[in-house]
């Protein structure tokens, strides 16, 4: 028996899927990766990764999910009975739990920054003062924990509402607001002063000198993370999409909106950064250390700061709910738990893991492995090992286990739709993606370092 719950409308399904894809990865990570990796050249490579690997994987995961029609475990049990494929669902559940635990840390920070926007926290900000503010907050043993927990409670509240009334309804409200805020911020950023344009040039004029193997790998890893592929999220949501919907078209809509938001986030952030003479390569601190200084120099800076961090909170929330739903769906379907019990249990466990990642910037700072703190270890394990592993297995499953005909049947709704590039996608799923991802993963583990 497949899922009883479904998305009520196509637009709601696309909003939920795009909501999962669009997140901190687009607005926090993409602009700083672009800044660190030489601007436009990185964007071009990123778009190539999206087109040649991202779309086929999205389509593979989406098709598997809808065909199986259940949580990740149930889907593999249905599509590949009496094999070990169900064990793969354990990896996806762990990956989503790990990502959500540290996602909650950063999301908690953004909630805090949103709330302090209206205080005088950023007034007369200098590089030293914002750094002090950031360090004091993130290393405090209580404050970031309270924000992380608050964020997890809000995430759980949405999931408690179920697929239609929780995930779909909230995404349909939050996604349009997110787009509107982003467009307004782009206009603001571009019209600050004559130096804004330098940010645009940086974003759109490729400087190929800075491209190295590292750039390709950074772009590919980011494409995976940003599209939410490789950990069962798209599979779980795919199971909630009705059989008559066109999943090929929906995949495109999700991928295009995700990429558009990443680029628009660059337009909202980098011209403002250039306008006030700041460097674009501040790394992960770009949003928390550089932007508060930008807002401090802008008329109505408190308002713009609030709007910007609100944007981040909304983006984080539509992604975190999808991460939570992977495990919740598993517990509901496989262990026959009630949604409420499953949600509370999962939230408590993930929040407890998240306590360690949050405290990794304060009291637990000294716990390190290979020079990484607990937060970095989680991020590293998820992004460099588990995510690519998941993506590789999904492509392998689509290409070799599910097979061409079943896949075609699912994507074309039983030959009712015509999909021109199907042969190309299938070739990538079967041969190209598993190999490319394996290389990415080995590199992520440092195998090629010397
Ligand atoms: N895609 C989300 C982002 O860009 C992160 C995410 C990853 C969400 C994996 C769900 C699953 O921030």
CSV table of C-alpha atoms and ligand atoms in Angstrom, one decimal:
chain,number,residue,atom,x,y,z
A,1,UNK,CA,0.0,0.0,0.0
A,2,UNK,CA,1.4,3.4,-0.9
A,3,UNK,CA,1.2,6.6,1.0
A,4,UNK,CA,-2.2,7.9,2.1
A,5,UNK,CA,-0.9,11.4,2.1
A,6,UNK,CA,-0.4,13.5,-1.0
A,7,UNK,CA,0.2,17.1,-2.0
A,8,UNK,CA,-3.1,18.6,-2.9
A,9,UNK,CA,-2.0,20.6,-6.0
A,10,UNK,CA,0.8,20.8,-8.5
A,11,UNK,CA,1.7,24.3,-7.4
A,12,UNK,CA,1.8,23.2,-3.8
A,13,UNK,CA,4.0,20.2,-4.7
A,14,UNK,CA,6.4,22.5,-6.6
A,15,UNK,CA,6.5,25.0,-3.8
A,16,UNK,CA,7.4,22.2,-1.3
A,17,UNK,CA,10.1,20.7,-3.5
A,18,UNK,CA,11.5,24.1,-4.4
A,19,UNK,CA,11.3,25.0,-0.7
A,20,UNK,CA,13.4,22.1,0.2
A,21,UNK,CA,16.0,22.9,-2.5
A,22,UNK,CA,16.1,26.6,-1.7
A,23,UNK,CA,17.7,27.1,1.6
A,24,UNK,CA,20.8,28.3,3.5
A,25,UNK,CA,22.7,26.6,0.7
A,26,UNK,CA,21.5,29.2,-1.8
A,27,UNK,CA,21.6,32.3,0.3
A,28,UNK,CA,24.3,31.7,2.8
A,29,UNK,CA,26.6,29.3,1.1
A,30,UNK,CA,26.4,30.0,-2.7
A,31,UNK,CA,27.4,33.7,-2.5
A,32,UNK,CA,30.4,33.0,-0.3
A,33,UNK,CA,31.5,30.1,-2.4
A,34,UNK,CA,31.2,32.3,-5.5
A,35,UNK,CA,33.2,35.0,-3.7
A,36,UNK,CA,35.9,32.5,-2.7
A,37,UNK,CA,36.1,30.7,-6.1
A,38,UNK,CA,36.4,33.6,-8.4
A,39,UNK,CA,32.9,34.8,-9.2
A,40,UNK,CA,31.5,34.2,-12.6
A,41,UNK,CA,33.8,31.3,-13.5
A,42,UNK,CA,32.4,29.4,-10.5
A,43,UNK,CA,28.8,30.2,-11.5
A,44,UNK,CA,29.3,28.8,-15.0
A,45,UNK,CA,30.8,25.6,-13.7
A,46,UNK,CA,28.0,25.4,-11.2
A,47,UNK,CA,25.4,25.7,-13.9
A,48,UNK,CA,27.1,23.0,-15.9
A,49,UNK,CA,27.0,20.7,-12.9
A,50,UNK,CA,23.4,21.4,-12.4
A,51,UNK,CA,22.5,20.7,-16.1
A,52,UNK,CA,24.6,17.6,-16.6
A,53,UNK,CA,24.5,15.9,-13.2
A,54,UNK,CA,21.9,17.7,-11.1
A,55,UNK,CA,18.9,17.4,-13.3
A,56,UNK,CA,19.4,13.7,-14.1
A,57,UNK,CA,19.9,12.9,-10.4
A,58,UNK,CA,16.9,14.9,-9.4
A,59,UNK,CA,14.8,13.1,-12.0
A,60,UNK,CA,16.2,9.7,-10.9
A,61,UNK,CA,15.4,10.3,-7.2
A,62,UNK,CA,12.0,11.8,-8.0
A,63,UNK,CA,11.0,8.9,-10.2
A,64,UNK,CA,12.1,6.3,-7.7
A,65,UNK,CA,10.2,8.1,-5.0
A,66,UNK,CA,7.0,8.4,-6.8
A,67,UNK,CA,7.2,4.8,-8.2
A,68,UNK,CA,7.8,3.4,-4.7
A,69,UNK,CA,5.2,5.7,-3.2
A,70,UNK,CA,6.4,5.3,0.4
A,71,UNK,CA,9.1,6.5,2.7
A,72,UNK,CA,12.6,5.7,1.6
A,73,UNK,CA,12.7,2.2,3.2
A,74,UNK,CA,9.3,1.2,2.0
A,75,UNK,CA,10.1,2.5,-1.5
A,76,UNK,CA,13.2,0.3,-1.8
A,77,UNK,CA,11.4,-2.6,-0.3
A,78,UNK,CA,8.7,-2.3,-2.9
A,79,UNK,CA,10.9,-1.6,-5.9
A,80,UNK,CA,13.7,-4.1,-5.1
A,81,UNK,CA,12.2,-6.8,-2.9
A,82,UNK,CA,14.4,-9.3,-1.2
A,83,UNK,CA,17.5,-7.3,-1.8
A,84,UNK,CA,19.7,-5.3,0.5
A,85,UNK,CA,18.6,-1.9,-0.9
A,86,UNK,CA,16.4,-1.1,2.1
A,87,UNK,CA,19.6,-0.8,4.1
A,88,UNK,CA,20.4,2.2,2.0
A,89,UNK,CA,17.5,4.0,3.7
A,90,UNK,CA,19.5,3.9,6.9
A,91,UNK,CA,22.1,6.1,5.2
A,92,UNK,CA,19.5,8.5,4.0
A,93,UNK,CA,17.9,8.8,7.5
A,94,UNK,CA,21.3,9.3,9.1
A,95,UNK,CA,22.3,11.9,6.5
A,96,UNK,CA,19.1,13.9,6.8
A,97,UNK,CA,19.4,13.8,10.6
A,98,UNK,CA,23.0,14.9,10.6
A,99,UNK,CA,22.3,17.7,8.1
A,100,UNK,CA,19.3,18.9,10.1
A,101,UNK,CA,21.3,18.9,13.4
A,102,UNK,CA,23.9,21.4,12.1
A,103,UNK,CA,21.4,23.2,9.8
A,104,UNK,CA,19.5,24.0,13.0
A,105,UNK,CA,22.6,25.6,14.4
A,106,UNK,CA,23.0,28.1,11.6
A,107,UNK,CA,19.3,28.6,11.2
A,108,UNK,CA,19.2,29.5,15.0
A,109,UNK,CA,21.9,32.1,14.4
A,110,UNK,CA,19.9,33.6,11.5
A,111,UNK,CA,16.8,33.8,13.8
A,112,UNK,CA,18.9,35.6,16.4
A,113,UNK,CA,20.3,38.0,13.9
A,114,UNK,CA,16.8,38.7,12.6
A,115,UNK,CA,15.7,39.6,16.1
A,116,UNK,CA,18.7,41.8,16.9
A,117,UNK,CA,18.4,43.8,13.6
A,118,UNK,CA,16.1,46.3,15.3
A,119,UNK,CA,18.4,46.9,18.3
A,120,UNK,CA,21.5,49.0,18.0
A,121,UNK,CA,23.6,45.9,17.7
A,122,UNK,CA,24.9,46.7,14.2
A,123,UNK,CA,25.1,50.5,14.7
A,124,UNK,CA,28.5,52.0,14.0
A,125,UNK,CA,29.6,48.4,13.2
A,126,UNK,CA,33.3,48.0,12.5
A,127,UNK,CA,35.0,44.8,11.4
A,128,UNK,CA,36.2,44.3,15.0
A,129,UNK,CA,32.8,45.0,16.6
A,130,UNK,CA,30.8,42.6,14.4
A,131,UNK,CA,33.4,40.0,14.9
A,132,UNK,CA,33.2,40.4,18.6
A,133,UNK,CA,29.4,40.3,18.5
A,134,UNK,CA,29.5,37.1,16.4
A,135,UNK,CA,32.0,35.4,18.6
A,136,UNK,CA,30.3,36.4,21.8
A,137,UNK,CA,27.0,35.1,20.6
A,138,UNK,CA,28.2,31.8,19.0
A,139,UNK,CA,30.5,30.9,21.8
A,140,UNK,CA,27.9,31.6,24.5
A,141,UNK,CA,26.9,28.3,26.2
A,142,UNK,CA,23.1,29.1,26.3
A,143,UNK,CA,22.0,31.7,23.7
A,144,UNK,CA,22.6,29.9,20.5
A,145,UNK,CA,21.1,26.7,22.0
A,146,UNK,CA,17.9,28.5,22.8
A,147,UNK,CA,17.7,29.8,19.2
A,148,UNK,CA,18.5,26.4,17.7
A,149,UNK,CA,15.8,24.8,19.9
A,150,UNK,CA,13.3,27.4,18.9
A,151,UNK,CA,14.0,26.8,15.2
A,152,UNK,CA,13.6,23.0,15.7
A,153,UNK,CA,10.2,23.6,17.5
A,154,UNK,CA,9.0,25.7,14.6
A,155,UNK,CA,10.1,23.0,12.1
A,156,UNK,CA,8.4,20.3,14.1
A,157,UNK,CA,5.2,22.4,14.3
A,158,UNK,CA,5.0,22.5,10.5
A,159,UNK,CA,5.6,18.7,10.2
A,160,UNK,CA,2.9,18.0,12.8
A,161,UNK,CA,0.4,19.6,10.4
A,162,UNK,CA,1.0,16.8,7.9
A,163,UNK,CA,1.8,16.8,4.2
A,164,UNK,CA,-1.1,18.9,2.9
A,165,UNK,CA,-1.8,21.2,5.9
A,166,UNK,CA,1.7,21.5,7.2
A,167,UNK,CA,4.4,21.1,4.5
A,168,UNK,CA,2.3,22.2,1.4
A,169,UNK,CA,0.4,25.0,3.0
A,170,UNK,CA,3.4,26.6,4.7
A,171,UNK,CA,5.5,26.3,1.6
A,172,UNK,CA,2.8,28.0,-0.5
A,173,UNK,CA,2.9,31.0,1.9
A,174,UNK,CA,6.6,31.1,2.5
A,175,UNK,CA,8.0,30.7,-1.0
A,176,UNK,CA,6.3,33.7,-2.6
A,177,UNK,CA,7.3,35.9,0.3
A,178,UNK,CA,10.9,34.6,-0.1
A,179,UNK,CA,10.9,35.5,-3.8
A,180,UNK,CA,9.5,39.0,-3.2
A,181,UNK,CA,12.0,39.8,-0.4
A,182,UNK,CA,14.8,38.6,-2.6
A,183,UNK,CA,13.8,40.7,-5.6
A,184,UNK,CA,13.5,43.8,-3.3
A,185,UNK,CA,16.9,43.2,-1.8
A,186,UNK,CA,18.4,42.8,-5.3
A,187,UNK,CA,17.1,46.3,-6.3
A,188,UNK,CA,18.4,47.7,-3.0
A,189,UNK,CA,21.8,46.2,-3.4
A,190,UNK,CA,22.2,47.4,-7.0
A,191,UNK,CA,21.2,51.0,-6.3
A,192,UNK,CA,23.4,51.7,-3.3
A,193,UNK,CA,26.1,53.6,-5.1
A,194,UNK,CA,28.3,53.6,-8.2
A,195,UNK,CA,30.4,50.8,-6.8
A,196,UNK,CA,27.5,48.3,-6.7
A,197,UNK,CA,28.1,47.6,-10.3
A,198,UNK,CA,31.5,46.1,-9.5
A,199,UNK,CA,29.7,43.4,-7.6
A,200,UNK,CA,27.7,42.6,-10.7
A,201,UNK,CA,30.8,42.5,-12.9
A,202,UNK,CA,32.4,40.2,-10.4
A,203,UNK,CA,29.3,37.9,-10.6
A,204,UNK,CA,29.0,37.8,-14.4
A,205,UNK,CA,32.4,38.4,-15.9
A,206,UNK,CA,34.3,35.1,-15.8
A,207,UNK,CA,37.9,35.1,-14.8
A,208,UNK,CA,39.0,31.7,-15.9
A,209,UNK,CA,42.5,32.1,-14.3
A,210,UNK,CA,41.1,31.1,-10.9
A,211,UNK,CA,39.6,27.8,-12.1
A,212,UNK,CA,41.2,24.6,-10.8
A,213,UNK,CA,40.0,21.1,-10.0
A,214,UNK,CA,39.0,22.4,-6.6
A,215,UNK,CA,36.5,24.8,-8.3
A,216,UNK,CA,34.8,21.9,-10.1
A,217,UNK,CA,34.5,19.9,-6.9
A,218,UNK,CA,33.2,22.8,-4.9
A,219,UNK,CA,30.6,23.4,-7.6
A,220,UNK,CA,29.5,19.8,-7.8
A,221,UNK,CA,29.2,19.4,-4.0
A,222,UNK,CA,27.2,22.6,-3.8
A,223,UNK,CA,24.9,21.5,-6.6
A,224,UNK,CA,24.0,18.4,-4.7
A,225,UNK,CA,23.5,20.2,-1.4
A,226,UNK,CA,21.5,22.9,-3.0
A,227,UNK,CA,19.2,20.6,-5.0
A,228,UNK,CA,18.6,18.5,-1.8
A,229,UNK,CA,19.4,15.4,-3.8
A,230,UNK,CA,21.2,12.3,-2.5
A,231,UNK,CA,19.5,11.8,0.9
A,232,UNK,CA,16.0,10.7,0.3
A,233,UNK,CA,14.3,14.1,0.6
A,234,UNK,CA,13.2,14.2,-3.1
A,235,UNK,CA,12.3,10.6,-2.8
A,236,UNK,CA,10.1,11.2,0.2
A,237,UNK,CA,8.4,14.2,-1.3
A,238,UNK,CA,8.2,12.4,-4.7
A,239,UNK,CA,6.0,9.8,-3.0
A,240,UNK,CA,3.5,12.6,-2.1
A,241,UNK,CA,3.2,13.6,-5.8
A,242,UNK,CA,0.1,12.3,-7.6
A,243,UNK,CA,0.5,9.8,-10.5
A,244,UNK,CA,-0.9,12.1,-13.2
A,245,UNK,CA,1.6,15.0,-12.5
A,246,UNK,CA,4.4,15.6,-14.9
A,247,UNK,CA,7.5,15.0,-12.8
A,248,UNK,CA,9.9,15.8,-15.6
A,249,UNK,CA,8.5,19.3,-15.9
A,250,UNK,CA,8.4,19.6,-12.1
A,251,UNK,CA,12.0,18.7,-11.8
A,252,UNK,CA,12.9,21.5,-14.2
A,253,UNK,CA,10.8,24.0,-12.3
A,254,UNK,CA,12.5,23.1,-9.0
A,255,UNK,CA,16.0,23.1,-10.5
A,256,UNK,CA,15.4,26.5,-12.3
A,257,UNK,CA,14.0,28.2,-9.3
A,258,UNK,CA,16.8,26.9,-7.1
A,259,UNK,CA,19.4,28.1,-9.4
A,260,UNK,CA,17.7,31.4,-10.0
A,261,UNK,CA,17.5,32.0,-6.2
A,262,UNK,CA,21.2,31.2,-5.8
A,263,UNK,CA,22.2,33.7,-8.5
A,264,UNK,CA,19.7,36.3,-7.2
A,265,UNK,CA,21.2,35.9,-3.7
A,266,UNK,CA,24.5,36.7,-5.2
A,267,UNK,CA,23.0,39.8,-6.8
A,268,UNK,CA,21.5,40.8,-3.4
A,269,UNK,CA,24.7,40.3,-1.5
A,270,UNK,CA,27.8,41.0,-3.6
A,271,UNK,CA,27.0,44.4,-5.1
A,272,UNK,CA,26.2,45.6,-1.6
A,273,UNK,CA,29.5,44.2,-0.4
A,274,UNK,CA,31.4,46.0,-3.1
A,275,UNK,CA,29.4,49.2,-2.7
A,276,UNK,CA,30.9,49.6,0.8
A,277,UNK,CA,34.4,48.5,-0.3
A,278,UNK,CA,34.4,45.1,1.4
A,279,UNK,CA,36.0,42.0,0.2
A,280,UNK,CA,33.7,39.3,-1.3
A,281,UNK,CA,35.8,36.4,-0.1
A,282,UNK,CA,35.0,36.4,3.6
A,283,UNK,CA,33.9,32.8,3.5
A,284,UNK,CA,31.2,31.5,5.7
A,285,UNK,CA,31.2,34.8,7.7
A,286,UNK,CA,30.1,36.8,4.6
A,287,UNK,CA,26.5,36.9,5.9
A,288,UNK,CA,27.2,37.2,9.6
A,289,UNK,CA,30.3,39.4,9.6
A,290,UNK,CA,30.3,41.4,6.3
A,291,UNK,CA,26.7,42.1,5.8
A,292,UNK,CA,26.0,43.7,9.3
A,293,UNK,CA,28.7,46.3,8.4
A,294,UNK,CA,27.0,46.9,5.1
A,295,UNK,CA,23.6,47.4,6.8
A,296,UNK,CA,25.2,49.7,9.3
A,297,UNK,CA,26.2,52.1,6.5
A,298,UNK,CA,22.8,52.0,4.7
A,299,UNK,CA,19.9,54.3,5.3
A,300,UNK,CA,17.2,52.3,7.0
A,301,UNK,CA,19.8,49.6,7.7
A,302,UNK,CA,17.9,48.1,10.6
A,303,UNK,CA,14.9,47.4,8.3
A,304,UNK,CA,17.0,45.9,5.5
A,305,UNK,CA,18.9,43.8,8.0
A,306,UNK,CA,15.6,42.4,9.4
A,307,UNK,CA,14.3,41.7,5.9
A,308,UNK,CA,17.5,39.9,4.9
A,309,UNK,CA,17.6,37.7,7.9
A,310,UNK,CA,13.9,37.0,7.6
A,311,UNK,CA,14.7,35.8,4.1
A,312,UNK,CA,17.3,33.4,5.5
A,313,UNK,CA,15.0,32.1,8.2
A,314,UNK,CA,12.2,31.4,5.7
A,315,UNK,CA,14.6,29.6,3.3
A,316,UNK,CA,16.0,27.6,6.2
A,317,UNK,CA,12.6,26.6,7.4
A,318,UNK,CA,11.3,25.2,4.1
A,319,UNK,CA,14.4,23.1,3.9
A,320,UNK,CA,14.5,21.9,7.4
A,321,UNK,CA,10.9,20.6,7.3
A,322,UNK,CA,11.9,18.4,4.3
A,323,UNK,CA,14.9,17.0,6.2
A,324,UNK,CA,12.7,16.2,9.2
A,325,UNK,CA,10.0,14.6,7.1
A,326,UNK,CA,12.4,11.9,5.8
A,327,UNK,CA,12.7,10.3,9.2
A,328,UNK,CA,9.1,11.1,10.3
A,329,UNK,CA,7.8,9.4,7.1
A,330,UNK,CA,10.0,6.4,7.8
A,331,UNK,CA,8.7,6.0,11.4
A,332,UNK,CA,5.1,6.5,10.4
A,333,UNK,CA,5.2,3.9,7.6
A,334,UNK,CA,7.6,1.3,8.9
A,335,UNK,CA,7.1,1.5,12.6
A,336,UNK,CA,3.4,2.5,12.4
A,337,UNK,CA,3.9,5.5,14.7
A,338,UNK,CA,1.5,8.3,14.9
A,339,UNK,CA,2.7,11.5,13.1
A,340,UNK,CA,2.8,13.4,16.4
A,341,UNK,CA,4.9,10.7,18.2
A,342,UNK,CA,7.2,10.3,15.2
A,343,UNK,CA,7.7,14.1,14.9
A,344,UNK,CA,8.4,14.7,18.6
A,345,UNK,CA,10.7,11.8,18.9
A,346,UNK,CA,12.7,12.7,15.8
A,347,UNK,CA,12.9,16.4,16.8
A,348,UNK,CA,14.1,15.6,20.2
A,349,UNK,CA,16.8,13.3,19.0
A,350,UNK,CA,18.0,15.6,16.2
A,351,UNK,CA,17.9,18.6,18.6
A,352,UNK,CA,20.1,16.7,21.0
A,353,UNK,CA,22.7,15.9,18.3
A,354,UNK,CA,22.4,19.6,17.3
A,355,UNK,CA,23.3,20.7,20.8
A,356,UNK,CA,26.8,19.4,20.1
A,357,UNK,CA,27.2,21.2,16.8
A,358,UNK,CA,25.9,24.4,18.4
A,359,UNK,CA,28.3,24.1,21.3
A,360,UNK,CA,31.1,23.3,19.0
A,361,UNK,CA,31.7,27.1,18.7
A,362,UNK,CA,31.8,27.6,22.5
A,363,UNK,CA,32.2,25.2,25.4
A,364,UNK,CA,33.0,22.2,23.1
A,365,UNK,CA,35.4,24.1,20.9
A,366,UNK,CA,38.3,22.0,22.1
A,367,UNK,CA,36.8,18.7,20.9
A,368,UNK,CA,38.4,18.3,17.4
A,369,UNK,CA,39.3,15.6,15.0
A,370,UNK,CA,41.8,16.3,12.2
A,371,UNK,CA,41.6,19.9,13.1
A,372,UNK,CA,37.8,20.1,12.7
A,373,UNK,CA,35.4,20.9,15.4
A,374,UNK,CA,32.1,18.9,15.9
A,375,UNK,CA,30.2,21.2,13.5
A,376,UNK,CA,32.8,20.8,10.8
A,377,UNK,CA,32.9,17.0,11.3
A,378,UNK,CA,29.2,16.8,10.8
A,379,UNK,CA,29.3,19.0,7.8
A,380,UNK,CA,32.2,17.2,6.3
A,381,UNK,CA,30.8,13.7,6.9
A,382,UNK,CA,27.4,14.7,5.4
A,383,UNK,CA,28.6,16.8,2.4
A,384,UNK,CA,31.7,15.0,1.4
A,385,UNK,CA,30.8,11.4,2.2
A,386,UNK,CA,27.2,10.6,2.8
A,387,UNK,CA,25.6,12.9,0.3
A,388,UNK,CA,27.7,11.8,-2.7
A,389,UNK,CA,27.4,8.2,-1.6
A,390,UNK,CA,23.6,8.6,-1.5
A,391,UNK,CA,23.6,10.3,-4.9
A,392,UNK,CA,25.8,7.6,-6.4
A,393,UNK,CA,23.6,4.8,-5.1
A,394,UNK,CA,20.4,6.6,-6.3
A,395,UNK,CA,21.8,6.8,-9.8
A,396,UNK,CA,23.0,3.3,-9.7
A,397,UNK,CA,19.6,2.1,-8.6
A,398,UNK,CA,17.8,4.1,-11.3
A,399,UNK,CA,20.2,3.0,-14.0
A,400,UNK,CA,20.8,-0.6,-13.2
A,401,UNK,CA,18.2,-1.9,-10.8
A,402,UNK,CA,15.0,-0.1,-11.7
A,403,UNK,CA,16.1,-0.1,-15.3
A,404,UNK,CA,15.3,1.9,-18.4
A,405,UNK,CA,11.7,0.7,-19.1
A,406,UNK,CA,10.4,1.2,-15.6
A,407,UNK,CA,12.1,4.6,-15.4
A,408,UNK,CA,10.7,5.7,-18.7
A,409,UNK,CA,7.3,4.4,-17.7
A,410,UNK,CA,7.4,6.5,-14.5
A,411,UNK,CA,8.7,9.7,-16.1
A,412,UNK,CA,6.3,9.6,-19.0
A,413,UNK,CA,3.3,8.5,-16.9
A,414,UNK,CA,3.0,5.3,-18.8
A,415,UNK,CA,4.0,6.7,-22.2
A,416,UNK,CA,1.5,9.5,-22.0
A,417,UNK,CA,4.1,12.2,-22.0
A,418,UNK,CA,6.9,12.7,-24.5
A,419,UNK,CA,10.4,13.3,-23.0
A,420,UNK,CA,12.9,14.1,-25.6
A,421,UNK,CA,16.1,13.9,-23.6
A,422,UNK,CA,15.3,10.7,-21.8
A,423,UNK,CA,18.0,8.6,-23.5
A,424,UNK,CA,20.6,11.3,-22.5
A,425,UNK,CA,19.4,11.4,-18.9
A,426,UNK,CA,19.5,7.6,-18.6
A,427,UNK,CA,23.0,7.5,-20.0
A,428,UNK,CA,24.1,9.9,-17.3
A,429,UNK,CA,22.3,8.1,-14.5
A,430,UNK,CA,23.7,4.8,-15.6
A,431,UNK,CA,27.3,5.6,-16.6
A,432,UNK,CA,28.4,9.1,-16.0
A,433,UNK,CA,27.0,10.2,-12.6
A,434,UNK,CA,28.2,7.2,-10.5
A,435,UNK,CA,31.7,7.6,-11.8
A,436,UNK,CA,31.9,11.3,-11.5
A,437,UNK,CA,30.4,11.2,-8.0
A,438,UNK,CA,32.8,8.5,-6.9
A,439,UNK,CA,35.7,10.7,-7.9
A,440,UNK,CA,34.1,13.6,-6.0
A,441,UNK,CA,33.7,11.5,-3.0
A,442,UNK,CA,37.3,10.2,-3.0
A,443,UNK,CA,38.5,13.7,-3.4
A,444,UNK,CA,36.3,14.9,-0.6
A,445,UNK,CA,38.0,12.2,1.6
A,446,UNK,CA,41.4,13.6,0.6
A,447,UNK,CA,42.5,10.7,-1.5
A,448,UNK,CA,43.8,12.9,-4.3
A,449,UNK,CA,45.4,15.5,-2.1
A,450,UNK,CA,48.9,14.6,-3.0
B,1,LIG,N1,18.9,22.3,-0.3
B,1,LIG,C1,19.0,22.9,1.0
B,1,LIG,C2,19.8,24.2,0.9
B,1,LIG,O1,20.1,24.6,-0.2
B,1,LIG,C3,19.7,22.1,2.0
B,1,LIG,C4,19.1,20.7,2.1
B,1,LIG,C5,20.0,19.7,1.8
B,1,LIG,C6,17.8,20.5,2.3
B,1,LIG,C7,19.5,18.4,1.7
B,1,LIG,C8,17.3,19.2,2.3
B,1,LIG,C9,18.1,18.2,2.0
B,1,LIG,O2,20.0,24.9,1.8
